[in-house]
Every structure is written in structure tokens, then in C-alpha cells.
Amino acid sequence: MMNDGLDDVAEVSETVEGSPVGRIAAGAEVIRTALRTMPLAPGVYRMLDARGDVLYVGKARSLKRRVVSYTHVDQLSTRLRRMVAETASVEIVTTHTEVEALLLEINLIKRLRPRFNVLLRDDKSFPDILLTGDHPFPQITKHRGSRARPGRYFGPFASAGAVNRTIVALQRAFLIRNCADTVFAQRTRPCLQHQIKRCTAPCVGKVTAEAYAAQVADAEAFLSGRSRAVQQALVERMQAASDALDFESAALYRDRIRALTQIQAHQDINVAGIDEADVIAAHQAGGHTCIQVFFFRSGQNLGNHPYFPSHDRQLAAEEVLAAFVGQFYENKEPPRLVLLSHALPEQDLLAEALALRAGHKVELATPQRGDRRKLVEHALTNAREAHGRRLAESATQRQLLEGVARVFGLSAMPERIEIYDNSHIQGTNAVGAMVVAGPEGFVKGAYRKFTIRDPAAAGDDFAMMREVFTRRFGRLAEERAAEEAGGEPAETTDGDAAGRARSGWPDLVLIDGGAGQLGAARAVMADLGVSDVPLVAIAKGPDRDAGRERFFTPDRMQAGLEPISLEPCDPVLYFLQRLRDEAHRFAIGTHRAKRTKALGQSPLDEVPGIGPRRKRALLHHFGSARAVARAGLADLETVPGISRTVAKLVYDFFHGNGP
């Protein structure tokens, strides 16, 4: 039993990237040790590496019977052999049922993002249209997030653009206000929305509550799928106004009908019998999978969105789709019907888990014929086309990366490029920023922010760069030293660019700046003993002319050569500009967020023993933090909720008597 499955490991060791036989055997032994105390109950297991990072999360009806399969190494895929080779410990959580285990597994995958699981990237929430229900004159607005506010929600829509277009068209058709309640309460005369005939101005009494309620009821009916009835009613009103020679009213109804037609024109395909459903189809080719999701609500097509989950190339489309569906609905309420392009493993169990989360029955169906199958085929066609576009973009990205390698003399195409920039205003709120790019484009989950800790460095671009590089590469150097001290080869020294990228080491570092910034970065790398990371500084040309960028490299600087310049029409130059601009955008955004947060802070935040409630009481009583600082001890003691002890703390803090 102790050698089960290990006799054949030598035959597969070449396929386990950089993993010797001993590491696979050690990982299998760790799993066997954990099995001795593992129960037969349902639950979730986590494989962890030596640093405590989660490698893989799985669920099981019986933990012991499921986890024992990882000790049969000869029966595992290459992906799972790599996982076993890195496993240093196993953690479990038992649950009452397998459904609970599945829900917990999905939650942990979304939160921990283990690299051996299928991972859903770009998992954003989708916007809704909300007709508010907590005001006498309801507002129509875009809503994203939990549906906590009272009112009627319609969605999800595939994009914010689709919601915005629909709201504008609905305003033209039904003349419903879109202003916030605070603005509504302060109006004394009609706003521009009334002037351009998108609102009946209930804020100033231009419409009665009954007439406005009728407008809202029409909008609700249209959004609920009764669009033909609403449109026919408007046609009848237009005809009646025309017969009465009220051509102004007839023209208004005509414009409202056109607005409804505009909404319907954007709803593409609609299928009878499909009231509330999502259509999810997966197309797989070349080791990559594209999943298209179409949203149908109230019998209307609200758009679609493509996804490209991260997964091992050996996984079948059914396995990828099953993992996707679970993670996709982790933060969204599933509809009552989900149409799928592939039958899923444990499809009934997943449907039960989704129903438990949603509070209503959820049917997962894989139609084989009829109108429902046509919907799935339509989604498959879109998935196939999106997949083709993504591959074409990826091929172009690879060509650009190969061009970067050629320009800077790299030994191989870079799999991971890190770009650095700093941002501050006269030394205040100083931050450093790192963005990451690779064959798939920008890797936004790997972006990092660095708040400059050294007050003397803030405002000095060279000193800020030194601090950022010290913190970033000092940690990587420590990890490399720990690996080498443990007797195992460091992944970052095997010459494999993909291995370096996975371990966090970049294959190229771009610095937004000139020779000075490059010199600061070189000095840090030399102090850390890091000599195998290429450094390049990108500076704008004379008069800061974009398009005439110069690229400084250590070798050319040592040789006394001019920096590298590329032709203005060179696509590699444009690509490098995009990388630099993304780092600049991220750095500026980080700095602005920090500055905005600082503007909202108050000196009272630093007073010990003063929480939000006491801070609010002091500000309400004195009007400002400055007035609190000037107040006498007796005045502070008169504030409701402020005891004599707290008043003394506040007084001492502002008058220099504090600890």
C-alpha cells in the first residue's frame, strides 16, 4: 500500500514540469498520512503547499473515499500529478450533506482561487433596472449589487451600456424621472429632462400622482414582457388624439412608440415559451474554452457575455462548464431554467445546490431538439466566434511579445512583464504601482499597489523607485533563498519562462522613467543579488513627445551607447506605450483614491477612544473638527455622550497634554 502507484512515476516524471519522482512520492505520502484520521462524511478538502497556499479545493460525498484516489498516482492526469507533487498538507471541513459541500467548495474556490482548479475570471456582477418602491413618485435607475432597496427589479442586463440605452428609451416612452430623491425634493422648477420630454416633472406638480402612477404601470408592464399590449395601447391613444385633431399629443405618442421599438430592436432573438432563463454554451478548442451566457427575462433577450475561464488544457468541456456554472451563480441569483450545451457531471446535485441558494427550484437542462436547442446552438455559435476572436488576439499578443524579446535581446518570449510607475503631488499621498502583462493581455489580478512608507522618499522619484523595488524583489529573493536552502531547485532558475511567470518572477521589467530611475532599480537589484531579471526604462522623447520614446537598458548604458529608439509606426512601440500608459493609469488612480480618502479624514480620527458615534456627537455639537480642537474642557463635557474622562482625552490630545 505504501508504494501504490509509485512504480510508474518514472515514466511520467517528464510530463510533470520540473517535479522529480521524490516530490510526487512525498506528496502522496502526505495525503496517506491525512487519510488515517479522515472521516467518511461529506465535506470539502484543500491541498496546501509548503507555504500554506491552497493548491486545490474539492468536495466529496465521502472525504476518505475521494481523497484516497490522489494516492494512485499512475491514474492521475498530469495536472493532478503536479498538484500532488506540491502538496505539503491536507485540510478538511465536514458538512451535513453533499449539497452543502458543493456550496462550500464553490465559495472557497471563488475566495481562495487555487491554481489547480478551474477559475472564473472577470466575474463581475450584472446591472439591473430598478423602479423604486420607496417614494410616491418612483424613480427609474440603474442598479448593481444586492436587491435591498424596495422596488421592482428587471434584469440582469449583459452590460451597463444596454441598461443605459434601455433607461433612456424608457424615459422617452413613459416619461419617468431618473433623478435622485434628494434632487427631487429640492427642485423648484422643471429640469432639462422635462424640457426634452423625458419626464413629466412630478417634482413641481406638472403631473398628478394618479397619472404618474399610470406611467409607471405602463413601464412595469413593458419590462414584464407585456410589450405588445403596451405598444398597442399607445397606438390607440395616438389614433384617438389624431382623430380629435390634437396633433401635438399624437406626435408625442408617436415618439413614445418609436422609443419602444428601439428597445425591441436591441433584443435580438426571442423565443416563445422562454420567460426566465439563462442559456450557457461552451466551445472548446486548442486547450481553451469560451463560455457564452445569454440572459432571458420576461420573455425578452437582455444580451449576452463571453467568459474565458482559466483551466488545465486536459479538462473536458463538461468539467469546465460544471465548474463555471457553480462559480457563476455564487454571487448571482439563478433563474428557474438554465439551458446548457453539455450535460454536466453531477448535474442534479448542482441543480439542488443552486435551488438551495436561490430559494426556488432551478432546472438545469440540456435540450436536444426544438426551439430550446436552437437557442443553445445560437449561443454555441457566439461562443465559437468569440473563441476565434480571442485566439486571433492572443496570436497578435504573442507576436508583439516576440517583438519585445527581439528588441531587447531576450532569450525567449516574455511570459510575464511587470511595469512600474510612481504617483504623488509634491510628495503627498505617494504611491508606487505595478501592472502585469502576458500572452493573454493584462493580468489585473496580479496588479500591486505600494504605499510609500519612508517619509524622506515621498516626492523623490528615485527614492520611491528604490523602495518599491526593495519591497517587491526583496520578498521574491527571500523566497528563492528559502527554496534553495530547502534543497529543492528553485522554479525561477530552470530557464523556463512559463515557470518563472507562475512563480511570480518577471521575465522583463519596464520602468516609466529614464536613466535615473533605471539606475535606482539596478542598485536595488545588485544589493539583493538579483542579476537575471532584464530591466528597461521607457522615457518620452524630446519635449515629452509621445511616439519618440527612448528605451534605456543597463548594457547600452555601460557601453556608452544611445538608448534604443523604434520607428513611430512600429507595432512593438505602440504595444510598449500601452504597457506604460496602463501603469500610469493605475498609479494615478491609486494616488487619487488615496488622496480622496485623506480628504475625508478628520483630526478626530486620531484621538484615542473616539469612535464614529462620539465623533459624530462632537461634530454635531461644535460644527467642525477645528472648533472641537479649540473647545475648553468644560465645553467638551457638555456634549451628549461625552463623559468627563473622554472629554479630558480629547482636550489633552489637542492641547499637547496627551500620552
mmCIF file of N, CA, C and O in Angstrom, residues 592-623:
data_model
loop_
_atom_site.group_PDB
_atom_site.id
_atom_site.type_symbol
_atom_site.label_atom_id
_atom_site.label_comp_id
_atom_site.label_asym_id
_atom_site.label_seq_id
_atom_site.Cartn_x
_atom_site.Cartn_y
_atom_site.Cartn_z
ATOM 1 N N ARG A 592 -5.118 58.999 -6.613
ATOM 2 C CA ARG A 592 -6.344 59.780 -6.435
ATOM 3 C C ARG A 592 -7.244 59.171 -5.366
ATOM 4 O O ARG A 592 -7.859 59.888 -4.575
ATOM 5 N N ALA A 593 -7.330 57.842 -5.366
ATOM 6 C CA ALA A 593 -8.149 57.181 -4.342
ATOM 7 C C ALA A 593 -7.589 57.456 -2.952
ATOM 8 O O ALA A 593 -8.346 57.711 -2.005
ATOM 9 N N LYS A 594 -6.285 57.426 -2.828
ATOM 10 C CA LYS A 594 -5.653 57.690 -1.532
ATOM 11 C C LYS A 594 -5.863 59.138 -1.118
ATOM 12 O O LYS A 594 -6.132 59.432 0.051
ATOM 13 N N ARG A 595 -5.753 60.066 -2.093
ATOM 14 C CA ARG A 595 -5.945 61.477 -1.792
ATOM 15 C C ARG A 595 -7.388 61.764 -1.385
ATOM 16 O O ARG A 595 -7.647 62.507 -0.444
ATOM 17 N N THR A 596 -8.345 61.132 -2.094
ATOM 18 C CA THR A 596 -9.763 61.326 -1.762
ATOM 19 C C THR A 596 -10.065 60.816 -0.360
ATOM 20 O O THR A 596 -10.793 61.454 0.408
ATOM 21 N N LYS A 597 -9.472 59.683 -0.018
ATOM 22 C CA LYS A 597 -9.677 59.137 1.323
ATOM 23 C C LYS A 597 -9.098 60.066 2.380
ATOM 24 O O LYS A 597 -9.701 60.296 3.426
ATOM 25 N N ALA A 598 -7.921 60.634 2.081
ATOM 26 C CA ALA A 598 -7.288 61.538 3.042
ATOM 27 C C ALA A 598 -8.115 62.797 3.249
ATOM 28 O O ALA A 598 -8.192 63.332 4.355
ATOM 29 N N LEU A 599 -8.764 63.292 2.162
ATOM 30 C CA LEU A 599 -9.587 64.491 2.283
ATOM 31 C C LEU A 599 -10.772 64.269 3.210
ATOM 32 O O LEU A 599 -11.276 65.200 3.830
ATOM 33 N N GLY A 600 -11.244 63.001 3.265
ATOM 34 C CA GLY A 600 -12.397 62.712 4.110
ATOM 35 C C GLY A 600 -12.042 62.423 5.551
ATOM 36 O O GLY A 600 -12.917 62.202 6.378
ATOM 37 N N GLN A 601 -10.735 62.423 5.877
ATOM 38 C CA GLN A 601 -10.326 62.143 7.241
ATOM 39 C C GLN A 601 -10.394 63.399 8.095
ATOM 40 O O GLN A 601 -10.365 64.528 7.592
ATOM 41 N N SER A 602 -10.455 63.190 9.381
ATOM 42 C CA SER A 602 -10.583 64.293 10.332
ATOM 43 C C SER A 602 -9.557 64.113 11.443
ATOM 44 O O SER A 602 -9.193 62.974 11.770
ATOM 45 N N PRO A 603 -9.054 65.198 12.033
ATOM 46 C CA PRO A 603 -8.150 65.054 13.185
ATOM 47 C C PRO A 603 -8.757 64.228 14.313
ATOM 48 O O PRO A 603 -8.029 63.613 15.094
ATOM 49 N N LEU A 604 -10.073 64.206 14.379
ATOM 50 C CA LEU A 604 -10.723 63.416 15.429
ATOM 51 C C LEU A 604 -10.483 61.924 15.252
ATOM 52 O O LEU A 604 -10.595 61.156 16.214
ATOM 53 N N ASP A 605 -10.152 61.500 14.016
ATOM 54 C CA ASP A 605 -9.905 60.078 13.778
ATOM 55 C C ASP A 605 -8.701 59.580 14.561
ATOM 56 O O ASP A 605 -8.576 58.383 14.834
ATOM 57 N N GLU A 606 -7.797 60.491 14.915
ATOM 58 C CA GLU A 606 -6.565 60.093 15.589
ATOM 59 C C GLU A 606 -6.680 60.161 17.110
ATOM 60 O O GLU A 606 -5.753 59.767 17.817
ATOM 61 N N VAL A 607 -7.780 60.652 17.626
ATOM 62 C CA VAL A 607 -7.936 60.760 19.078
ATOM 63 C C VAL A 607 -8.263 59.386 19.652
ATOM 64 O O VAL A 607 -9.237 58.753 19.234
ATOM 65 N N PRO A 608 -7.467 58.878 20.588
ATOM 66 C CA PRO A 608 -7.767 57.564 21.168
ATOM 67 C C PRO A 608 -9.089 57.575 21.926
ATOM 68 O O PRO A 608 -9.413 58.537 22.624
ATOM 69 N N GLY A 609 -9.868 56.523 21.766
ATOM 70 C CA GLY A 609 -11.138 56.404 22.478
ATOM 71 C C GLY A 609 -12.305 57.077 21.798
ATOM 72 O O GLY A 609 -13.416 57.078 22.329
ATOM 73 N N ILE A 610 -12.084 57.667 20.608
ATOM 74 C CA ILE A 610 -13.156 58.351 19.883
ATOM 75 C C ILE A 610 -13.557 57.505 18.682
ATOM 76 O O ILE A 610 -12.807 57.392 17.707
ATOM 77 N N GLY A 611 -14.728 56.903 18.779
ATOM 78 C CA GLY A 611 -15.257 56.128 17.678
ATOM 79 C C GLY A 611 -16.223 56.944 16.842
ATOM 80 O O GLY A 611 -16.399 58.154 17.065
ATOM 81 N N PRO A 612 -16.871 56.310 15.883
ATOM 82 C CA PRO A 612 -17.781 57.047 14.990
ATOM 83 C C PRO A 612 -18.911 57.765 15.725
ATOM 84 O O PRO A 612 -19.280 58.883 15.367
ATOM 85 N N ARG A 613 -19.480 57.134 16.768
ATOM 86 C CA ARG A 613 -20.616 57.747 17.462
ATOM 87 C C ARG A 613 -20.190 59.008 18.212
ATOM 88 O O ARG A 613 -20.846 60.058 18.123
ATOM 89 N N ARG A 614 -19.088 58.928 18.945
ATOM 90 C CA ARG A 614 -18.618 60.101 19.687
ATOM 91 C C ARG A 614 -18.117 61.189 18.736
ATOM 92 O O ARG A 614 -18.300 62.388 18.988
ATOM 93 N N LYS A 615 -17.463 60.784 17.663
ATOM 94 C CA LYS A 615 -17.005 61.761 16.672
ATOM 95 C C LYS A 615 -18.197 62.530 16.100
ATOM 96 O O LYS A 615 -18.162 63.764 15.970
ATOM 97 N N ARG A 616 -19.282 61.799 15.792
ATOM 98 C CA ARG A 616 -20.471 62.441 15.244
ATOM 99 C C ARG A 616 -21.087 63.401 16.260
ATOM 100 O O ARG A 616 -21.518 64.512 15.907
ATOM 101 N N ALA A 617 -21.117 62.996 17.531
ATOM 102 C CA ALA A 617 -21.689 63.854 18.564
ATOM 103 C C ALA A 617 -20.883 65.149 18.704
ATOM 104 O O ALA A 617 -21.456 66.250 18.826
ATOM 105 N N LEU A 618 -19.555 65.045 18.671
ATOM 106 C CA LEU A 618 -18.715 66.236 18.788
ATOM 107 C C LEU A 618 -18.893 67.167 17.592
ATOM 108 O O LEU A 618 -18.992 68.395 17.747
ATOM 109 N N LEU A 619 -18.922 66.604 16.397
ATOM 110 C CA LEU A 619 -19.070 67.430 15.196
ATOM 111 C C LEU A 619 -20.435 68.101 15.144
ATOM 112 O O LEU A 619 -20.561 69.260 14.719
ATOM 113 N N HIS A 620 -21.487 67.370 15.563
ATOM 114 C CA HIS A 620 -22.823 67.958 15.580
ATOM 115 C C HIS A 620 -22.896 69.112 16.582
ATOM 116 O O HIS A 620 -23.586 70.116 16.347
ATOM 117 N N HIS A 621 -22.193 68.971 17.684
ATOM 118 C CA HIS A 621 -22.272 69.983 18.742
ATOM 119 C C HIS A 621 -21.445 71.219 18.397
ATOM 120 O O HIS A 621 -21.913 72.367 18.569
ATOM 121 N N PHE A 622 -20.209 71.017 17.868
ATOM 122 C CA PHE A 622 -19.307 72.148 17.628
ATOM 123 C C PHE A 622 -19.270 72.588 16.164
ATOM 124 O O PHE A 622 -18.794 73.687 15.863
ATOM 125 N N GLY A 623 -19.713 71.742 15.258
ATOM 126 C CA GLY A 623 -19.783 72.142 13.858
ATOM 127 C C GLY A 623 -18.588 71.764 13.017
ATOM 128 O O GLY A 623 -18.708 71.612 11.798
#
